[in-house]
Every structure is written in C-alpha cells, then in structure tokens.
Coordinates of C-alpha atoms in Angstrom, one line a residue:
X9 CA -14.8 -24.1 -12.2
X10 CA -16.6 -23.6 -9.1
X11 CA -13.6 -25.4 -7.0
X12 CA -11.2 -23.1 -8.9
X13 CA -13.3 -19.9 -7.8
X14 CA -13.5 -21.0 -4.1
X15 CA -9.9 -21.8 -4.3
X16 CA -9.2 -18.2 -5.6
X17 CA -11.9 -17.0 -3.0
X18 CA -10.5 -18.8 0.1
X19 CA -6.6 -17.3 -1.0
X20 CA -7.6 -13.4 -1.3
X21 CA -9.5 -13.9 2.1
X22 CA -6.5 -15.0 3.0
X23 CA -4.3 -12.1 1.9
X24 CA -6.7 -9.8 2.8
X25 CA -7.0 -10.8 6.5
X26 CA -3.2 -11.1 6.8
X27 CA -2.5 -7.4 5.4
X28 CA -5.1 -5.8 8.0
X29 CA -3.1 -8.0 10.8
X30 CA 0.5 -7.3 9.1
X31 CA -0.5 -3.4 8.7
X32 CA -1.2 -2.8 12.7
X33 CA 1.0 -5.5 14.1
X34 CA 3.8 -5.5 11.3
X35 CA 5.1 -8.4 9.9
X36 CA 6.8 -9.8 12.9
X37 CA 3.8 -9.0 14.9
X38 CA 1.3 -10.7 13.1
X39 CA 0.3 -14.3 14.0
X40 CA -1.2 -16.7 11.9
X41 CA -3.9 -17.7 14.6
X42 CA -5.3 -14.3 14.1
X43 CA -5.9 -15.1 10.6
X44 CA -7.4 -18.1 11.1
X45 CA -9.8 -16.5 13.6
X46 CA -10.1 -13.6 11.2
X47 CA -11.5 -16.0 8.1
X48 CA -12.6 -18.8 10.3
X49 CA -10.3 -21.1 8.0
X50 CA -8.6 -24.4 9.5
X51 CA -4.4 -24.1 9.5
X52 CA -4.5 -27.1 6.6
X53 CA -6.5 -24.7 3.8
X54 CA -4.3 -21.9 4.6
X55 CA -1.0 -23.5 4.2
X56 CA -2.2 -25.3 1.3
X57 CA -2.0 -21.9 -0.5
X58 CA 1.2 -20.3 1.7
X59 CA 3.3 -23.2 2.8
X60 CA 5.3 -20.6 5.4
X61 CA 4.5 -17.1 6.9
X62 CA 7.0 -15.8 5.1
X63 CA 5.9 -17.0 1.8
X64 CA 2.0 -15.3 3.0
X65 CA 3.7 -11.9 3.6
X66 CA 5.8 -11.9 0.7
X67 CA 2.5 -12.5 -1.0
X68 CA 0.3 -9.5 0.9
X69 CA 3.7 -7.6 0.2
X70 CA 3.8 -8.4 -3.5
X71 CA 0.1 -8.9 -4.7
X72 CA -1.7 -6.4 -2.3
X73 CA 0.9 -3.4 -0.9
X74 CA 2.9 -2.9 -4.0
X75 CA -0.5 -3.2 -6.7
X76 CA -2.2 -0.5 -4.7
X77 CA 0.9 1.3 -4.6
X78 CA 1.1 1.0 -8.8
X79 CA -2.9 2.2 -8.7
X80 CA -2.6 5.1 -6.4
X81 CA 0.7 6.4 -7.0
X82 CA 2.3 4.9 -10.8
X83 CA -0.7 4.1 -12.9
X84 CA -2.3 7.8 -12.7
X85 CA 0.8 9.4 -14.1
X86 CA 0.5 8.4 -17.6
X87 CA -3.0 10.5 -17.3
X88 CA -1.1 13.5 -16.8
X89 CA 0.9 15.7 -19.4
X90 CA 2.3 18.1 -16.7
X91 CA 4.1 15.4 -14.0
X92 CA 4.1 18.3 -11.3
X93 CA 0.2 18.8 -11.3
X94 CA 0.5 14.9 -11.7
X95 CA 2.0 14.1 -8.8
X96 CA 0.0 17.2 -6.6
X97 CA -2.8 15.5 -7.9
X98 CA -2.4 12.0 -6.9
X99 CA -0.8 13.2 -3.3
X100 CA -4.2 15.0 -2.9
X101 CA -6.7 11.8 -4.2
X102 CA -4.6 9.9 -1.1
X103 CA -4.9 12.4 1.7
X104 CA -8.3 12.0 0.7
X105 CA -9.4 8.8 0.0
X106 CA -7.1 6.4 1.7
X107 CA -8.7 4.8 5.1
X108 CA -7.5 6.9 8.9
X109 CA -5.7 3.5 9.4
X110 CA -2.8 4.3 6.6
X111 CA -2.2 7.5 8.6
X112 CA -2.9 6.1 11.8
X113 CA -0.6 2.7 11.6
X114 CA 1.4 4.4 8.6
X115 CA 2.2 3.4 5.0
X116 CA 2.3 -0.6 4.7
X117 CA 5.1 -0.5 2.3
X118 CA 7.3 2.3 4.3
X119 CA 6.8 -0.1 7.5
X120 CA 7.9 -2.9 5.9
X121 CA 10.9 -0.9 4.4
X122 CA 11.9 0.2 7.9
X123 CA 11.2 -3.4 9.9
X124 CA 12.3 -5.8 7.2
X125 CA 15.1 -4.7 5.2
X126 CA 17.6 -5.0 8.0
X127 CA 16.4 -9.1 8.8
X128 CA 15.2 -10.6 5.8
X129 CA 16.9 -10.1 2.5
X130 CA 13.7 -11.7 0.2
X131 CA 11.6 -8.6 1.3
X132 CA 14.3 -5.7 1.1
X133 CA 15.5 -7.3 -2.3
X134 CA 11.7 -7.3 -3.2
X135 CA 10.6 -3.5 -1.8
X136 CA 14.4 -2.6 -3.1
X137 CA 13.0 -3.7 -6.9
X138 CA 9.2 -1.7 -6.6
X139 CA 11.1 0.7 -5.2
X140 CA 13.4 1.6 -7.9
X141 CA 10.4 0.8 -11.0
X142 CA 8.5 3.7 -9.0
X143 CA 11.6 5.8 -9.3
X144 CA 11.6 4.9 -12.7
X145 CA 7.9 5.9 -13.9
X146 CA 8.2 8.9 -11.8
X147 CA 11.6 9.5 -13.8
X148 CA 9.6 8.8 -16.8
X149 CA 6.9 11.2 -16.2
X150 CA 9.7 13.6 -15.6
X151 CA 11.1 13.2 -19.0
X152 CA 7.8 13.6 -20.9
X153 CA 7.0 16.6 -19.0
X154 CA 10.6 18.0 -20.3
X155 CA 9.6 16.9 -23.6
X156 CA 6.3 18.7 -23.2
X157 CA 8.3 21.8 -22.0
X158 CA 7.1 21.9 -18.6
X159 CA 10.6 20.3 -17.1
X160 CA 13.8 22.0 -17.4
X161 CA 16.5 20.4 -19.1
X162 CA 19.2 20.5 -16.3
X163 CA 16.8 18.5 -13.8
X164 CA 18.6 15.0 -12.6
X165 CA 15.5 13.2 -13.1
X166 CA 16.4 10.0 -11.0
X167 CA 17.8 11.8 -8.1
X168 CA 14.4 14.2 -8.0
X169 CA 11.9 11.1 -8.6
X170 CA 13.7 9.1 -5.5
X171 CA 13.3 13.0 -3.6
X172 CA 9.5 13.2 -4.1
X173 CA 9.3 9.6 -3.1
X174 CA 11.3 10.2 0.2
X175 CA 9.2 13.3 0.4
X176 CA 6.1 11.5 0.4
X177 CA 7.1 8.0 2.3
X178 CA 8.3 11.3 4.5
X179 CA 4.5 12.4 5.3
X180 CA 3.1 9.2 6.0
X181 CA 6.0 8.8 8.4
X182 CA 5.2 12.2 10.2
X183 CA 1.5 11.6 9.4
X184 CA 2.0 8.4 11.6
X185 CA 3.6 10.1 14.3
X186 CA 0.9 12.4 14.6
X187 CA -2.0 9.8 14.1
X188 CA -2.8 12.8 12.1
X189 CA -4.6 12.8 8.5
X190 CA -4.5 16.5 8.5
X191 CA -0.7 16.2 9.2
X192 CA -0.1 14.1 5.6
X193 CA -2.4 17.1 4.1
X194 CA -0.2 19.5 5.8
X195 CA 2.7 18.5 4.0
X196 CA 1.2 18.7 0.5
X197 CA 2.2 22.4 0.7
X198 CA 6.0 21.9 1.2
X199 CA 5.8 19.0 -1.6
X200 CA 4.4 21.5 -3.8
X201 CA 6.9 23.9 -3.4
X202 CA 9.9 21.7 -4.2
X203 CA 8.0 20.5 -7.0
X204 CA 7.6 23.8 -9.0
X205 CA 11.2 24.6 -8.4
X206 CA 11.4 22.2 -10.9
X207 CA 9.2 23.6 -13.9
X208 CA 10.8 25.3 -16.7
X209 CA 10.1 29.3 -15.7

C-alpha cells in the first residue's frame, strides 16, 4: 500500500511541478530538466509514469487545468437557481481567490488553446471536447433558469453560453495584458451587463 501511495505521491509531484513550469513557459517552453530540478526526481521515475512530454502535458492538461476549471467555473452552477447571479458569482470567487500568477501569466487553459491548437491535434481535440461540455453545463444552467422563469424563452442558449465563455477567457486575456488583477475585476461590470440582457423582464 505504501508503494502504491508513494507511487501516487511521486506522479502528482510530478504534475504539479510541470503545470507551474507549463503555466509561465507554455507548453513548448517548458523543459523537463526543470522538473526534475523542481522535484529532485531522476529522468527514469519520471518517465516511468509519462513515457513522453507530450503524454505529461496532456496529463497536467487533462487531470489538473481542466478539473480546476470543472471546480471553479461548472461544479458551482448547479448551486444556483438564478444562472445570471450564478455565473456573477463564480466570476467574482475567481477575481478573488485565484493566485496573481493566473492574471499575471494568463489562464492555463486559454494559453494552451491559443499555442497548441494550431500544432498538435491530441490537445486542440482535447481542449475542443472540455470546451464544448462547459458550453454545455452553462447551456444547462440556462435552461433551468428559463424553467425557473428567470431566462427568456427566445434566448439561443448555446450561442450565449460559448459568449460568456469568450467573454470571460476574454478577461483573463486582457487581465494578462495588463499584468493586472484589477483589470479581470474591471471586466466583471461589462459581463454583468450582457448577462441581464438576458433575464426575463
């Protein structure tokens, strides 16, 4: 048990050493010394759990960026009847929980959209699919808040849960640009207003 435990142990190290390097450097950036340096491991132990660099950032990609994604941004909605003061909500627990460095070095997932989608098809396949199932629960939200009679019924519920996405991958972009926090809590105001455009008046 104890093997299996440091095993487990040794590969979250791992991931979590390679997503800190991957998140400043970017995927192509990143070098695998620097995570050997970063969790004093020898190349053997850490290919025996990621046989390739790409199989280790599919992995940070898959495991770490998208779950915290699915915390911070899908899981929460199902706690909310109204999906507007849902989504205000959660945009407000990130501008003010998340670390500087995701306003500072940007949104881990938005980067990868933008560096890997164009050279690698495994990752823009992969961020194309958690893409479209966080269209989907925001679409989903949507619908039960039309059911609750907060929505109106002429809204095109896909087309307004991939806006407030863009909106939002939108801020961290501009947020980045401006090594600002403030600047992704400057936007919430503008992401408001489009959002009650869509409540049922």
């Amino acid at each position: 048990m104890s093997t299996i435990r440091n095993a487990q142990d040794t590969r979250s190290k791992i991931l979590d050493a390679t997503f800190h390097e991957m998140h400043h450097h970017g995927y192509q950036g990143f070098r695998i010394d620097a995570i050997l340096k970063a969790t004093a491991l020898q190349k053997g132990a850490l290919y025996h759990h990621f046989p390739s660099k790409q199989a280790l950032g599919m992995a940070v990609l898959e495991e770490l960026i998208q779950e915290r994604i699915r915390d911070l941004w899908i899981k929460p909605l199902t706690e909310h009847k109204d999906p507007v003061a849902g989504i205000l909500s959660m945009y407000k627990n990130a501008a003010k929980s998340l670390e500087d460095s995701f306003f500072i070095d940007g949104c881990p997932l938005n980067n990868l959209s933008q560096e890997m989608s164009a050279l690698d098809e495994k990752f823009r396949k992969s961020i194309e699919t958690f893409y479209a199932s966080w269209r989907d629960a925001i679409a989903e939200s949507l619908t039960h808040g039309q059911q609750q009679g907060f929505i109106k019924k002429d809204i095109d519920l896909q087309h307004a849960a991939f806006f407030i996405i863009t909106i939002i991958q939108g801020c961290f972009s501009h947020a980045k640009i401006a090594q600002s926090r403030e600047a992704f809590e400057a936007c919430s105001d503008e992401l408001a207003r489009y959002l009650f455009t869509l409540y049922n008046k």
